[in-house]
XYZ file of C-alpha atoms in Angstrom:
651
model
C 119.221 104.150 139.122
C 118.154 101.705 141.857
C 114.538 102.880 141.424
C 114.657 102.267 137.680
C 116.205 98.818 138.166
C 113.720 97.722 140.818
C 110.697 98.929 138.756
C 111.916 97.246 135.649
C 112.717 93.917 137.386
C 109.152 93.865 138.735
C 107.794 94.270 135.183
C 110.176 91.716 133.765
C 109.012 89.078 136.216
C 105.278 89.842 135.951
C 103.821 86.443 135.969
C 103.337 83.818 133.552
C 99.772 85.046 134.175
C 100.221 87.308 131.112
C 101.341 84.394 128.953
C 98.639 82.070 130.266
C 96.099 84.886 129.514
C 97.376 85.111 125.966
C 97.288 81.379 125.635
C 93.675 81.121 126.738
C 92.763 83.882 124.282
C 94.448 81.978 121.535
C 92.525 78.785 122.376
C 89.247 80.741 122.224
C 90.088 82.190 118.845
C 90.847 78.853 117.384
C 87.174 77.818 117.882
C 85.949 80.733 115.802
C 85.584 81.026 112.039
C 88.061 83.517 110.719
C 87.344 85.458 107.550
C 90.893 86.827 107.198
C 94.165 85.306 108.341
C 97.314 87.471 108.802
C 100.656 85.671 108.984
C 103.491 87.617 110.514
C 107.201 86.826 110.474
C 110.096 88.177 112.303
C 112.166 90.543 110.116
C 115.810 90.163 110.064
C 117.605 92.876 112.079
C 120.426 93.139 109.495
C 120.083 92.522 105.773
C 122.113 93.028 102.671
C 121.518 96.120 100.591
C 119.919 95.312 97.262
C 121.934 97.507 94.851
C 125.361 97.144 93.298
C 127.147 98.648 96.313
C 128.132 96.095 99.006
C 126.526 97.004 102.310
C 124.092 96.191 105.063
C 120.941 97.793 106.346
C 120.628 97.790 110.178
C 117.019 98.309 111.221
C 115.235 98.787 114.581
C 115.018 95.065 115.244
C 118.852 94.966 115.373
C 119.187 98.204 117.258
C 116.820 96.835 119.972
C 119.240 94.030 120.650
C 121.356 96.446 122.780
C 120.828 99.677 124.590
C 122.012 101.714 121.619
C 121.900 105.053 123.452
C 123.573 106.720 120.460
C 125.072 105.999 117.079
C 128.419 104.989 118.538
C 126.783 102.211 120.539
C 124.755 100.829 117.601
C 127.432 98.647 116.017
C 128.175 96.247 118.921
C 126.193 93.407 117.346
C 127.431 93.888 113.733
C 130.783 92.579 112.477
C 131.604 95.209 109.845
C 132.125 98.324 112.003
C 134.398 98.804 115.045
C 133.934 101.727 117.461
C 136.835 102.571 119.773
C 137.805 105.389 122.142
C 140.215 107.838 120.567
C 141.627 108.760 123.988
C 140.956 108.059 127.673
C 140.327 111.609 128.721
C 137.824 113.379 126.431
C 135.575 110.438 125.540
C 136.058 110.945 121.776
C 135.242 107.879 119.735
C 135.958 106.875 116.229
C 134.556 104.387 113.779
C 136.854 101.952 111.974
C 135.755 100.486 108.682
C 137.930 98.279 106.455
C 140.754 98.754 108.999
C 140.912 102.536 108.712
C 139.698 105.310 110.973
C 136.295 107.023 110.579
C 137.706 110.039 108.791
C 137.755 107.829 105.676
C 134.059 106.946 106.088
C 131.605 109.505 104.747
C 129.017 110.296 107.411
C 125.529 110.959 106.007
C 122.118 111.749 107.564
C 119.430 110.805 105.090
C 121.767 111.055 102.101
C 123.168 114.490 103.104
C 126.816 114.785 104.181
C 126.981 115.735 107.808
C 129.207 115.942 110.988
C 132.349 117.227 109.207
C 135.559 118.716 110.605
C 135.265 119.794 114.235
C 132.079 117.666 114.751
C 133.836 114.472 113.685
C 135.574 113.395 116.938
C 132.276 113.390 118.907
C 129.728 112.902 116.054
C 128.848 109.378 117.235
C 127.375 110.946 120.427
C 125.239 113.450 118.495
C 122.725 110.896 117.106
C 120.483 109.461 119.871
C 119.712 105.755 119.286
C 115.950 106.047 119.809
C 115.803 108.619 117.032
C 117.060 106.216 114.348
C 114.836 104.144 112.179
C 117.848 102.426 110.590
C 121.497 102.698 109.525
C 122.939 101.850 106.043
C 126.603 100.833 106.022
C 128.148 100.570 102.537
C 131.708 99.373 101.996
C 134.292 100.545 99.507
C 133.951 103.274 96.899
C 130.331 104.369 97.025
C 128.177 106.168 94.617
C 129.475 109.454 93.177
C 126.102 111.096 93.871
C 127.063 111.870 97.557
C 130.454 113.359 96.680
C 134.116 112.400 96.339
C 135.015 111.767 100.027
C 133.906 108.202 100.601
C 137.170 106.157 100.614
C 136.309 103.122 102.752
C 132.541 103.500 102.681
C 129.501 105.416 103.866
C 127.353 105.360 106.955
C 123.921 106.826 106.375
C 121.612 107.352 109.318
C 117.866 107.293 108.764
C 115.856 109.195 111.417
C 112.276 108.537 112.354
C 109.933 110.100 109.817
C 107.241 112.717 110.384
C 104.805 110.741 108.220
C 105.269 107.518 110.350
C 102.377 106.360 112.420
C 101.033 109.181 114.593
C 101.856 108.980 118.270
C 104.395 109.568 121.051
C 107.299 107.322 122.044
C 109.353 107.600 125.196
C 112.634 105.935 126.185
C 114.299 106.148 129.574
C 117.682 104.523 130.295
C 120.032 104.329 133.236
C 123.292 102.426 133.950
C 125.658 101.674 136.811
C 128.141 104.267 135.502
C 125.698 106.973 136.668
C 124.438 107.741 133.233
C 120.783 108.553 132.529
C 119.146 109.208 129.099
C 115.639 110.414 128.347
C 114.234 110.530 124.853
C 110.902 111.490 123.369
C 109.540 111.698 119.886
C 106.101 112.794 118.772
C 104.468 112.574 115.332
C 101.619 114.904 114.451
C 99.666 114.573 111.273
C 98.169 118.007 110.599
C 96.321 116.762 107.581
C 96.597 114.014 104.941
C 99.542 115.758 103.265
C 101.389 117.649 106.037
C 102.982 116.086 109.144
C 105.582 117.120 111.671
C 107.784 115.430 114.220
C 109.398 116.608 117.441
C 112.504 114.795 118.825
C 113.999 115.544 122.245
C 116.994 113.968 123.995
C 118.632 114.607 127.327
C 121.792 112.892 128.597
C 123.234 113.248 132.130
C 126.463 111.300 132.606
C 128.195 112.749 135.667
C 129.677 109.804 137.557
C 133.284 110.686 138.518
C 134.328 107.032 138.160
C 138.025 106.020 138.534
C 138.099 102.228 138.606
C 141.900 101.891 138.059
C 142.738 104.578 140.693
C 145.039 106.473 138.354
C 143.602 109.837 139.458
C 141.810 110.382 136.160
C 138.148 109.928 135.287
C 137.686 106.759 133.351
C 135.302 108.562 130.948
C 134.401 112.167 130.523
C 131.353 113.514 132.318
C 128.834 114.616 129.690
C 125.616 116.600 129.846
C 123.788 116.980 126.493
C 120.560 118.546 125.208
C 119.540 117.640 121.678
C 116.386 118.833 119.866
C 115.007 118.455 116.336
C 111.854 119.464 114.514
C 111.232 117.742 111.176
C 108.457 118.300 108.547
C 107.060 116.277 105.643
C 104.691 117.311 102.854
C 103.602 115.341 99.823
C 101.239 115.856 96.910
C 100.878 114.119 93.601
C 104.031 115.495 92.030
C 105.924 117.165 94.838
C 107.543 115.998 98.123
C 109.165 118.127 100.775
C 111.313 117.147 103.739
C 112.837 119.795 106.030
C 113.919 120.358 109.584
C 116.009 122.206 112.132
C 117.997 120.966 115.061
C 120.304 122.093 117.855
C 122.755 120.419 120.224
C 124.164 121.829 123.443
C 126.805 119.755 125.226
C 129.110 120.103 128.183
C 132.002 117.632 128.578
C 134.374 117.463 131.496
C 137.312 115.153 132.071
C 140.684 114.956 133.597
C 141.884 114.487 137.160
C 139.490 113.754 139.995
C 139.127 116.099 142.927
C 140.665 113.428 145.125
C 144.094 113.913 143.538
C 145.662 115.973 146.275
C 149.386 115.678 145.720
C 149.384 118.236 142.855
C 149.016 121.965 143.405
C 146.581 122.240 140.514
C 144.525 119.630 138.633
C 144.798 118.693 134.920
C 141.226 119.381 133.695
C 139.542 118.996 130.315
C 136.535 121.166 129.546
C 134.360 121.331 126.437
C 131.456 123.555 125.555
C 129.745 122.640 122.298
C 126.843 124.340 120.550
C 125.646 123.004 117.201
C 122.836 124.371 114.971
C 121.720 122.807 111.712
C 118.907 122.755 109.200
C 118.104 120.878 105.969
C 115.623 120.931 103.097
C 114.731 118.450 100.331
C 112.469 119.245 97.352
C 111.513 116.505 94.914
C 109.576 117.171 91.724
C 108.199 114.065 90.126
C 108.061 114.635 86.282
C 107.238 111.130 84.994
C 106.367 108.471 87.593
C 106.342 105.709 84.993
C 110.058 106.229 84.193
C 111.057 107.463 87.653
C 111.941 110.833 86.206
C 112.413 113.447 88.909
C 114.404 116.559 89.840
C 115.477 117.047 93.436
C 117.103 119.943 95.265
C 118.741 119.088 98.586
C 120.676 121.326 100.982
C 121.830 121.569 104.547
C 123.537 124.186 106.737
C 125.357 123.741 109.988
C 127.265 125.823 112.489
C 129.482 124.006 115.028
C 130.887 126.000 117.944
C 133.588 124.343 120.106
C 135.392 125.819 123.058
C 137.830 123.289 124.485
C 140.589 123.280 127.107
C 143.142 120.542 127.713
C 145.116 121.493 130.790
C 146.882 124.682 129.746
C 146.148 124.236 126.063
C 143.094 125.900 124.484
C 141.271 125.304 121.171
C 138.168 127.014 119.886
C 136.521 126.869 116.505
C 133.273 128.045 114.868
C 132.882 125.889 111.810
C 130.252 126.705 109.225
C 129.263 124.252 106.491
C 126.908 124.664 103.585
C 126.008 121.914 101.057
C 123.632 121.846 98.129
C 122.890 119.379 95.430
C 120.689 119.544 92.304
C 119.858 116.058 91.099
C 118.196 114.688 87.999
C 117.230 110.971 87.635
C 115.431 108.970 84.978
C 115.005 105.432 83.791
C 114.944 105.316 80.020
C 114.016 101.663 79.812
C 114.054 98.683 82.174
C 117.715 98.252 81.286
C 119.107 101.758 81.272
C 118.970 104.609 83.890
C 120.829 107.825 84.453
C 121.535 110.030 87.430
C 123.253 113.425 86.995
C 123.672 116.501 89.064
C 125.511 119.503 90.409
C 126.837 119.990 93.975
C 128.483 122.663 96.076
C 130.166 122.319 99.430
C 131.671 125.157 101.503
C 133.604 124.735 104.785
C 134.776 127.677 106.893
C 136.686 127.085 110.123
C 138.664 130.294 110.337
C 140.233 132.854 108.000
C 143.100 130.547 106.761
C 140.978 127.372 106.960
C 138.207 127.447 104.366
C 137.326 125.662 101.120
C 134.631 125.955 98.443
C 134.115 123.031 96.111
C 131.597 122.986 93.265
C 131.188 119.716 91.392
C 129.389 117.932 88.588
C 128.682 114.204 88.145
C 126.906 111.594 86.023
C 126.166 107.997 86.845
C 124.837 105.355 84.442
C 123.277 102.062 85.421
C 122.656 98.985 83.159
C 120.303 96.367 84.554
C 119.864 93.037 82.726
C 116.848 91.406 84.396
C 118.550 91.842 87.791
C 121.023 89.146 86.782
C 123.704 91.614 85.845
C 123.795 95.199 87.081
C 126.658 97.577 86.232
C 126.967 101.138 87.579
C 129.619 103.556 86.297
C 130.015 107.015 87.807
C 132.303 109.938 87.090
C 132.469 113.302 88.783
C 134.662 116.367 88.510
C 135.173 118.898 91.363
C 137.142 122.100 91.752
C 138.565 122.873 95.166
C 139.576 126.474 96.039
C 142.586 124.895 97.759
C 143.680 122.054 95.497
C 142.178 122.792 92.096
C 140.330 120.392 89.732
C 140.197 116.599 90.388
C 138.282 113.727 88.881
C 136.626 110.865 90.759
C 135.846 107.620 88.787
C 133.899 104.776 90.357
C 132.546 101.459 88.960
C 130.369 98.711 90.499
C 129.182 95.337 89.133
C 126.747 92.919 90.569
C 126.174 89.380 89.230
C 123.263 87.241 90.412
C 123.193 84.112 88.243
C 120.646 82.426 90.499
C 118.854 82.740 93.852
C 121.768 81.143 95.707
C 124.791 83.163 94.681
C 125.418 86.949 94.375
C 128.778 88.516 93.491
C 129.822 92.203 93.657
C 132.947 93.981 92.335
C 133.844 97.609 92.996
C 136.780 99.966 92.284
C 136.981 103.737 92.699
C 139.013 106.689 93.813
C 138.345 109.006 96.762
C 139.638 112.360 97.921
C 139.557 114.165 101.233
C 140.479 117.597 102.506
C 142.110 117.361 105.941
C 141.185 119.702 108.726
C 143.900 118.241 110.856
C 143.415 120.099 114.190
C 139.628 120.173 114.050
C 139.357 116.431 113.311
C 142.063 115.390 115.744
C 141.767 118.020 118.498
C 141.717 115.187 121.115
C 145.473 114.878 120.466
C 145.960 118.177 122.361
C 145.296 116.198 125.549
C 148.763 114.562 125.123
C 151.875 115.986 126.815
C 153.739 115.664 123.530
C 154.013 118.585 121.243
C 151.482 118.436 118.332
C 153.115 119.389 115.040
C 151.061 119.768 111.885
C 152.757 120.022 108.536
C 151.458 121.720 105.394
C 149.165 118.933 104.373
C 148.149 117.819 100.896
C 144.732 116.586 99.833
C 144.311 112.905 100.613
C 143.902 110.514 97.637
C 143.232 106.753 97.703
C 142.057 103.935 95.512
C 139.733 101.323 96.907
C 138.898 97.989 95.268
C 136.866 95.085 96.486
C 135.057 91.889 95.807
C 132.280 90.335 97.878
C 130.046 87.274 97.529
C 126.783 86.245 99.175
C 125.351 82.704 99.324
C 121.842 81.762 100.351
C 121.954 78.038 100.890
C 118.792 76.056 101.692
C 119.641 73.818 104.759
C 117.244 71.740 106.881
C 114.227 73.832 105.934
C 115.958 77.185 106.586
C 118.443 79.382 104.790
C 122.142 79.561 105.686
C 123.474 83.032 104.771
C 127.195 83.205 103.989
C 129.147 86.320 103.079
C 132.761 86.773 102.144
C 134.537 89.986 101.161
C 138.036 91.226 100.353
C 139.016 94.930 100.170
C 142.248 96.785 99.527
C 142.799 100.484 100.015
C 145.909 102.065 98.564
C 146.890 105.711 99.361
C 148.605 107.984 96.891
C 148.530 110.836 99.396
C 147.667 110.693 103.107
C 147.901 112.683 106.277
C 149.769 110.326 108.619
C 149.562 110.599 112.433
C 153.170 109.779 113.412
C 153.815 108.730 117.005
C 157.021 106.846 116.202
C 159.620 109.181 114.702
C 160.064 111.530 117.607
C 159.296 110.587 121.223
C 158.521 114.187 122.197
C 156.112 114.851 119.241
C 152.918 113.759 117.613
C 153.295 114.821 114.038
C 150.609 114.979 111.377
C 152.571 114.818 108.184
C 152.282 113.935 104.493
C 152.811 110.311 103.508
C 156.389 109.591 102.329
C 156.248 105.968 101.147
C 153.582 103.282 101.098
C 150.290 103.148 102.925
C 147.588 100.532 102.548
C 144.846 98.582 104.192
C 143.825 95.055 103.316
C 140.859 93.397 104.979
C 139.168 89.966 104.617
C 135.907 89.149 106.270
C 133.632 86.089 106.355
C 130.347 85.811 108.215
C 127.458 83.411 108.429
C 123.938 83.529 110.009
C 121.416 80.745 110.480
C 118.200 80.209 112.462
C 119.236 77.186 114.606
C 115.656 76.619 115.870
C 112.459 78.631 115.508
C 113.064 82.007 117.164
C 116.830 81.517 117.620
C 119.185 83.250 115.188
C 122.923 82.780 115.329
C 125.551 84.907 113.616
C 129.326 84.302 113.462
C 131.969 86.486 111.781
C 135.717 86.744 111.412
C 137.758 89.613 110.030
C 141.493 89.934 109.361
C 143.229 93.344 108.982
C 146.553 94.138 107.419
C 147.025 97.908 107.834
C 150.399 99.483 107.277
C 151.879 102.927 106.713
C 155.288 104.539 106.444
C 156.565 106.241 109.576
C 159.959 107.918 109.546
C 160.862 106.082 106.352
C 159.901 102.636 107.715
C 156.816 100.614 106.646
C 155.151 99.504 109.865
C 151.782 98.332 111.114
C 149.398 101.115 111.898
C 149.495 101.469 115.760
C 146.461 100.849 118.005
C 144.801 98.730 115.346
C 143.636 95.175 116.012
C 144.921 92.626 113.499
C 141.680 90.533 113.679
C 138.183 90.429 115.118
C 135.816 87.595 115.828
C 132.076 87.975 116.637
C 129.326 85.636 117.685
C 125.797 86.828 118.347
C 122.727 84.866 119.446
C 119.141 86.227 119.556
C 116.145 84.292 120.767
C 112.544 85.445 120.830
C 109.807 83.298 122.379
C 106.983 82.069 120.253
C 104.489 84.650 121.614
C 107.047 87.485 121.070
C 106.923 88.299 124.784
C 110.536 87.657 125.782
C 113.733 88.318 123.837
C 117.262 87.279 124.833
C 120.391 88.649 123.115
C 124.025 87.939 123.670
C 127.250 88.974 121.852
C 130.824 87.714 122.141
C 133.626 89.748 120.622
C 137.205 88.635 120.268
C 139.521 91.623 119.521
C 142.987 90.753 118.246
C 146.272 92.287 119.405
C 148.343 94.838 117.563
C 151.289 97.248 117.543
C 151.739 100.037 120.019
C 153.647 103.237 119.035
C 157.372 103.001 119.628
C 157.790 102.926 123.511
C 159.391 105.874 125.243
C 161.536 105.029 128.318
C 159.790 101.712 128.699
C 156.505 103.384 129.714
C 154.454 100.877 127.649
C 154.887 97.635 125.800
C 155.614 97.291 122.086
C 152.392 95.370 121.469
C 148.964 94.987 123.026
C 147.327 91.597 123.376
C 143.922 90.217 122.389
C 140.944 90.435 124.597
C 137.302 89.235 124.807
C 134.085 91.144 125.592
C 130.649 89.763 126.343
C 127.366 91.711 126.359
C 123.811 90.498 126.935
C 120.334 91.856 127.166
C 116.846 90.610 128.180
C 113.784 92.373 126.813
C 110.184 91.934 127.959
C 107.581 93.019 125.448
C 104.153 94.294 126.417
C 101.411 95.632 124.197
C 102.403 99.338 124.366
C 105.814 99.216 125.934
C 108.878 97.107 126.604
C 111.463 96.937 129.346
C 115.063 95.748 129.022
C 118.034 94.964 131.304
C 121.499 94.104 130.210
C 125.191 94.413 130.689
C 128.218 95.321 128.610
C 131.849 94.139 128.930
C 130.668 91.433 131.263
C 134.133 89.835 131.178
C 135.275 92.927 133.110
C 138.364 93.381 130.992
C 139.798 96.900 130.856
C 143.080 98.352 129.638
C 145.266 98.622 132.757
C 147.125 101.759 131.626
C 144.930 103.784 129.280
C 146.720 106.992 130.342
C 150.476 106.932 130.137
C 152.290 108.614 133.135
C 149.028 109.736 134.743
C 151.007 110.663 137.877
C 152.606 113.589 136.050
C 150.110 115.159 133.646
C 152.208 118.240 132.980
C 155.137 116.268 131.617
C 156.014 115.547 127.952
C 155.487 111.815 128.606
C 151.925 112.201 129.664
C 149.604 110.659 127.012
C 145.937 109.593 127.239
C 145.708 108.712 123.478
C 147.306 105.292 123.678
C 143.889 103.529 123.899
C 143.398 100.081 122.384
C 140.824 98.523 124.672
C 137.966 99.262 127.104
C 138.644 101.941 129.679
C 136.139 100.769 132.239
C 134.956 97.337 133.452
C 131.549 95.685 133.521
C 128.544 97.895 133.252
C 124.843 97.096 133.829
C 121.882 98.971 132.554
C 118.061 99.042 132.412
C 115.520 100.957 130.423
C 111.911 101.281 129.300
C 110.415 102.075 125.888
C 106.807 103.319 125.825
C 104.617 103.779 122.806
C 101.669 106.010 123.836
C 100.042 105.750 120.479
C 97.939 108.304 118.595
C 97.684 111.831 119.877
């Protein structure tokens, strides 16, 4: 790590000789007659999605503002998505969108459902940051094309494409928590129609850090190998995408070897092997009307062998998904999308489900001033029978300054309680899982965007309000019984209401400032009482600043987060407080751009704040009061990192 830091600091402070050289070249060019002039502008790192669904597109410019080693670390500069540790022992993380956990967010990779069931608790670590070309985050009830599961929204990851510019890119990263990442991607164009891409990732994160001296590792030690091979073929009327991938990961947590007062240590050990493949076939029937037929499918097998002290959990989940899609645009005003889908999940003999479905979605577009999209799908679950999913979206754009969106829709979700929440096995409490029903919820929302000319630039304002109401829900109940964590069916009310406002404006040339505020009201019924959902912040504030010098040589990025307090589960024997308080976090990064590479140094959680007691009763891990799942804040202090990105160019 010291070698990486020293090398990068030398490159960062390479003279102003480079800038002077560029400047002199510029002066020389000005004296020449130019036949062609190319004007370039800096593309916004985050922009609104253009359709009827409210959402944002996060591109590489935004991802480069932080280290973004994986998907879970890619949302630190965006206000809509929160990422928190699920527990302080295994390193499991979860997304929160519209105040609710990531299980209500449908995870997609290039419009194909992915990372389901047993993969969900650690899915955010399975997508390396350098592999992503962008992320689409949509809020509320999404399109029915991708299924019935999206309740609070969708997160769709776009990987680098085989038909991108040919060449090799390398990324090496290291931090003061003893983590090192190495990434490589190579695009090979075999001919004008066929191209392939190789993606490789290696992570070594074995640090054995225990900053709070509670005898437990602050974060799990992880070693991961991740490989993908992707293909692209196109002709006049046919397009093919396909690929295969594999992940092998070893994860270790628990007590450190220096804990000597116990006869045996409390250890957490994970072995994960994941294999997946996908195919997309698109047949273009009428380019003028956008008429096409597409067949998309993916297969995955996720093997997990996990130990939590004396508890053991293993699963071999197999998932198969296929979709046949037809789309056409009858006129400029009317378009239709219809299709068939099939999803199959198999975890073990008594945990399996097959769900065929059919859907249709109609869109009316009146000169882009008014766009209405109505979708309806019907599915038949082998566990829960037939159910219908209606969804409706409306977008109004009366002028260039104002845009309004409305949405309402229903979502369903089959709960694989133990697979999706296996990190709860780390607790000393007894985990009890009832016979769970299929989750059902309605989501409705309204959002507005304003583009206001101000002092020669554009002030972008966004405001949104969403409400999610559950008819059926699998509730994780910490409160009713101090010796149990029970996953049970909802008996009463459960809802989430969120309001968010954000603004962005280029203060001066090259300097962009974004500020956001979100308020959450999330409640559910526990033991017959309607209470705040535990471990959920009531509000969040975010301010980001990004400055790039006129010659695009230096870039400076900083982010301030204010995370509001919230309710803790009902205390047992006074081992923790009833509420947790608010806290701030600051992160910053400096990037030095060269012609074919860039180097960056930065830090996260620069305020040094960390939760003092992320593990309850760490001194007695074999007792019923031991619990590492009471996490509401950072589990380690300030961290510094450095890295280098290299673009070798054409092969």
